[in-house]
Structures are given as structure tokens and as C-alpha cells.
Amino acid sequence: MGVIAAALAIGLGAVGAGIGNGLLISRTIEGIARQPELKGTLQTVMFIGVGLVEVLPIIATVIAFMVIGK
């Protein structure tokens, strides 16, 4: 049962991160298309956001290893 829970945690974490990154990057591209002069600022904010979104699958993986380790 623990292996199934670990697989679900990692899978759902990856799906959530994929959706989050897609939304984040698409909105950044949309913002750059509207105001090209803000490209640098928007890219900086996007990279910070992508970094924060990518923490989710890492935390899910750690939790999965903790569940399997019991």
C-alpha cells in the first residue's frame, strides 16, 4: 500500500508542476507580447515562479521516500 501511495504522490506532484509551469510560462509570453519593454522583468519573475513550482515534485518525492521507508 505504501508503494502505491508513493507512486501517487510523485505522479500527482509531477502533473501539478507541469500544469503550473505551463500556465506560468504561457502568461509570461502573453505579457511579453503585450508589453515587450517589460521582457526582462517578466522573465525574472517567471524564473522565480518556475523555481517555486518545481519545489512541489521534490517535496512529493521526499514524502514518497518517507512513506516507503516505514
Short mmCIF file of N, CA and C in Angstrom, two decimals:
data_model
loop_
_atom_site.label_atom_id
_atom_site.label_comp_id
_atom_site.label_asym_id
_atom_site.label_seq_id
_atom_site.Cartn_x
_atom_site.Cartn_y
_atom_site.Cartn_z
N MET A 1 0.82 -1.20 0.00
CA MET A 1 0.00 0.00 0.00
C MET A 1 0.86 1.26 0.00
N GLY A 2 1.99 1.19 0.68
CA GLY A 2 2.89 2.34 0.74
C GLY A 2 3.48 2.68 -0.62
N VAL A 3 3.74 1.65 -1.42
CA VAL A 3 4.31 1.88 -2.75
C VAL A 3 3.30 2.59 -3.65
N ILE A 4 2.05 2.22 -3.54
CA ILE A 4 1.00 2.88 -4.33
C ILE A 4 0.86 4.34 -3.91
N ALA A 5 0.90 4.59 -2.61
CA ALA A 5 0.81 5.97 -2.12
C ALA A 5 2.00 6.79 -2.60
N ALA A 6 3.19 6.18 -2.59
CA ALA A 6 4.38 6.89 -3.07
C ALA A 6 4.27 7.21 -4.56
N ALA A 7 3.80 6.24 -5.33
CA ALA A 7 3.65 6.46 -6.77
C ALA A 7 2.63 7.56 -7.05
N LEU A 8 1.55 7.58 -6.31
CA LEU A 8 0.54 8.63 -6.48
C LEU A 8 1.10 10.00 -6.09
N ALA A 9 1.86 10.06 -5.02
CA ALA A 9 2.43 11.34 -4.59
C ALA A 9 3.37 11.90 -5.65
N ILE A 10 4.24 11.06 -6.17
CA ILE A 10 5.19 11.52 -7.18
C ILE A 10 4.46 11.89 -8.47
N GLY A 11 3.51 11.04 -8.89
CA GLY A 11 2.78 11.31 -10.13
C GLY A 11 1.95 12.58 -10.07
N LEU A 12 1.22 12.76 -9.00
CA LEU A 12 0.38 13.95 -8.88
C LEU A 12 1.24 15.20 -8.70
N GLY A 13 2.36 15.07 -8.02
CA GLY A 13 3.27 16.21 -7.90
C GLY A 13 3.82 16.63 -9.25
N ALA A 14 4.17 15.65 -10.08
CA ALA A 14 4.69 15.95 -11.41
C ALA A 14 3.62 16.58 -12.31
N VAL A 15 2.41 16.05 -12.23
CA VAL A 15 1.31 16.61 -13.04
C VAL A 15 1.01 18.05 -12.62
N GLY A 16 0.97 18.27 -11.31
CA GLY A 16 0.71 19.62 -10.81
C GLY A 16 1.78 20.60 -11.23
N ALA A 17 3.04 20.17 -11.17
CA ALA A 17 4.13 21.05 -11.59
C ALA A 17 4.07 21.32 -13.09
N GLY A 18 3.71 20.31 -13.86
CA GLY A 18 3.61 20.50 -15.31
C GLY A 18 2.52 21.51 -15.68
N ILE A 19 1.39 21.40 -15.04
CA ILE A 19 0.29 22.34 -15.29
C ILE A 19 0.69 23.74 -14.83
N GLY A 20 1.29 23.82 -13.65
CA GLY A 20 1.71 25.12 -13.13
C GLY A 20 2.74 25.80 -14.01
N ASN A 21 3.72 25.04 -14.48
CA ASN A 21 4.73 25.62 -15.37
C ASN A 21 4.12 26.07 -16.69
N GLY A 22 3.21 25.27 -17.22
CA GLY A 22 2.56 25.65 -18.47
C GLY A 22 1.79 26.95 -18.34
N LEU A 23 1.03 27.07 -17.27
CA LEU A 23 0.27 28.31 -17.06
C LEU A 23 1.19 29.50 -16.85
N LEU A 24 2.22 29.30 -16.06
CA LEU A 24 3.16 30.38 -15.75
C LEU A 24 3.87 30.89 -16.99
N ILE A 25 4.36 29.98 -17.79
CA ILE A 25 5.10 30.38 -18.98
C ILE A 25 4.17 30.98 -20.03
N SER A 26 2.96 30.43 -20.17
CA SER A 26 2.04 31.00 -21.16
C SER A 26 1.64 32.42 -20.79
N ARG A 27 1.43 32.68 -19.51
CA ARG A 27 1.06 34.04 -19.08
C ARG A 27 2.24 35.00 -19.25
N THR A 28 3.44 34.49 -19.06
CA THR A 28 4.62 35.34 -19.26
C THR A 28 4.76 35.72 -20.73
N ILE A 29 4.58 34.75 -21.60
CA ILE A 29 4.66 35.03 -23.04
C ILE A 29 3.57 36.02 -23.45
N GLU A 30 2.39 35.85 -22.89
CA GLU A 30 1.29 36.77 -23.16
C GLU A 30 1.63 38.19 -22.70
N GLY A 31 2.23 38.30 -21.52
CA GLY A 31 2.63 39.61 -21.00
C GLY A 31 3.72 40.25 -21.84
N ILE A 32 4.67 39.46 -22.32
CA ILE A 32 5.74 39.99 -23.17
C ILE A 32 5.17 40.46 -24.50
N ALA A 33 4.17 39.73 -25.01
CA ALA A 33 3.56 40.13 -26.27
C ALA A 33 2.82 41.46 -26.12
N ARG A 34 2.24 41.68 -24.95
CA ARG A 34 1.51 42.94 -24.73
C ARG A 34 2.45 44.11 -24.47
N GLN A 35 3.49 43.87 -23.69
CA GLN A 35 4.43 44.94 -23.33
C GLN A 35 5.86 44.43 -23.48
N PRO A 36 6.41 44.50 -24.68
CA PRO A 36 7.75 43.97 -24.91
C PRO A 36 8.85 44.65 -24.09
N GLU A 37 8.61 45.88 -23.67
CA GLU A 37 9.64 46.60 -22.91
C GLU A 37 9.83 46.02 -21.50
N LEU A 38 8.89 45.23 -21.03
CA LEU A 38 8.99 44.61 -19.71
C LEU A 38 9.52 43.18 -19.76
N LYS A 39 10.14 42.80 -20.88
CA LYS A 39 10.59 41.42 -21.06
C LYS A 39 11.53 40.97 -19.95
N GLY A 40 12.51 41.76 -19.61
CA GLY A 40 13.47 41.37 -18.58
C GLY A 40 12.83 41.15 -17.23
N THR A 41 11.97 42.06 -16.84
CA THR A 41 11.29 41.94 -15.55
C THR A 41 10.37 40.72 -15.53
N LEU A 42 9.62 40.53 -16.60
CA LEU A 42 8.70 39.39 -16.64
C LEU A 42 9.46 38.06 -16.63
N GLN A 43 10.59 38.00 -17.34
CA GLN A 43 11.36 36.77 -17.34
C GLN A 43 11.94 36.47 -15.97
N THR A 44 12.39 37.50 -15.28
CA THR A 44 12.91 37.29 -13.93
C THR A 44 11.85 36.73 -13.00
N VAL A 45 10.68 37.33 -13.04
CA VAL A 45 9.58 36.85 -12.20
C VAL A 45 9.17 35.43 -12.60
N MET A 46 9.20 35.15 -13.91
CA MET A 46 8.85 33.81 -14.39
C MET A 46 9.83 32.77 -13.86
N PHE A 47 11.12 33.06 -13.91
CA PHE A 47 12.11 32.09 -13.44
C PHE A 47 11.99 31.84 -11.94
N ILE A 48 11.68 32.87 -11.18
CA ILE A 48 11.44 32.69 -9.74
C ILE A 48 10.21 31.81 -9.53
N GLY A 49 9.16 32.07 -10.29
CA GLY A 49 7.94 31.27 -10.17
C GLY A 49 8.15 29.83 -10.58
N VAL A 50 8.90 29.60 -11.65
CA VAL A 50 9.18 28.23 -12.08
C VAL A 50 9.97 27.49 -10.99
N GLY A 51 10.91 28.19 -10.38
CA GLY A 51 11.67 27.57 -9.29
C GLY A 51 10.78 27.18 -8.13
N LEU A 52 9.82 28.03 -7.79
CA LEU A 52 8.90 27.72 -6.70
C LEU A 52 7.96 26.58 -7.07
N VAL A 53 7.52 26.54 -8.32
CA VAL A 53 6.62 25.47 -8.75
C VAL A 53 7.36 24.14 -8.76
N GLU A 54 8.64 24.14 -9.11
CA GLU A 54 9.40 22.89 -9.19
C GLU A 54 9.71 22.30 -7.81
N VAL A 55 9.47 23.05 -6.76
CA VAL A 55 9.67 22.52 -5.42
C VAL A 55 8.63 21.45 -5.10
N LEU A 56 7.45 21.57 -5.67
CA LEU A 56 6.36 20.63 -5.38
C LEU A 56 6.73 19.18 -5.68
N PRO A 57 7.25 18.84 -6.87
CA PRO A 57 7.60 17.43 -7.10
C PRO A 57 8.76 16.96 -6.22
N ILE A 58 9.65 17.86 -5.86
CA ILE A 58 10.75 17.47 -4.98
C ILE A 58 10.21 17.11 -3.60
N ILE A 59 9.31 17.91 -3.08
CA ILE A 59 8.70 17.61 -1.78
C ILE A 59 7.89 16.33 -1.86
N ALA A 60 7.16 16.13 -2.97
CA ALA A 60 6.38 14.91 -3.14
C ALA A 60 7.28 13.68 -3.17
N THR A 61 8.44 13.80 -3.78
CA THR A 61 9.39 12.68 -3.83
C THR A 61 9.93 12.36 -2.44
N VAL A 62 10.25 13.39 -1.69
CA VAL A 62 10.74 13.18 -0.32
C VAL A 62 9.67 12.50 0.54
N ILE A 63 8.44 12.96 0.41
CA ILE A 63 7.35 12.33 1.17
C ILE A 63 7.16 10.87 0.72
N ALA A 64 7.28 10.62 -0.58
CA ALA A 64 7.15 9.26 -1.06
C ALA A 64 8.23 8.36 -0.47
N PHE A 65 9.46 8.84 -0.41
CA PHE A 65 10.53 8.04 0.19
C PHE A 65 10.28 7.82 1.69
N MET A 66 9.70 8.80 2.34
CA MET A 66 9.38 8.63 3.76
C MET A 66 8.30 7.57 3.96
N VAL A 67 7.31 7.54 3.05
CA VAL A 67 6.23 6.55 3.16
C VAL A 67 6.77 5.16 2.90
N ILE A 68 7.64 5.03 1.90
CA ILE A 68 8.20 3.72 1.58
C ILE A 68 9.12 3.23 2.70
N GLY A 69 9.82 4.17 3.34
CA GLY A 69 10.79 3.80 4.37
C GLY A 69 10.18 3.22 5.63
N LYS A 70 8.89 3.41 5.83
CA LYS A 70 8.25 2.90 7.07
C LYS A 70 8.11 1.41 7.07
#
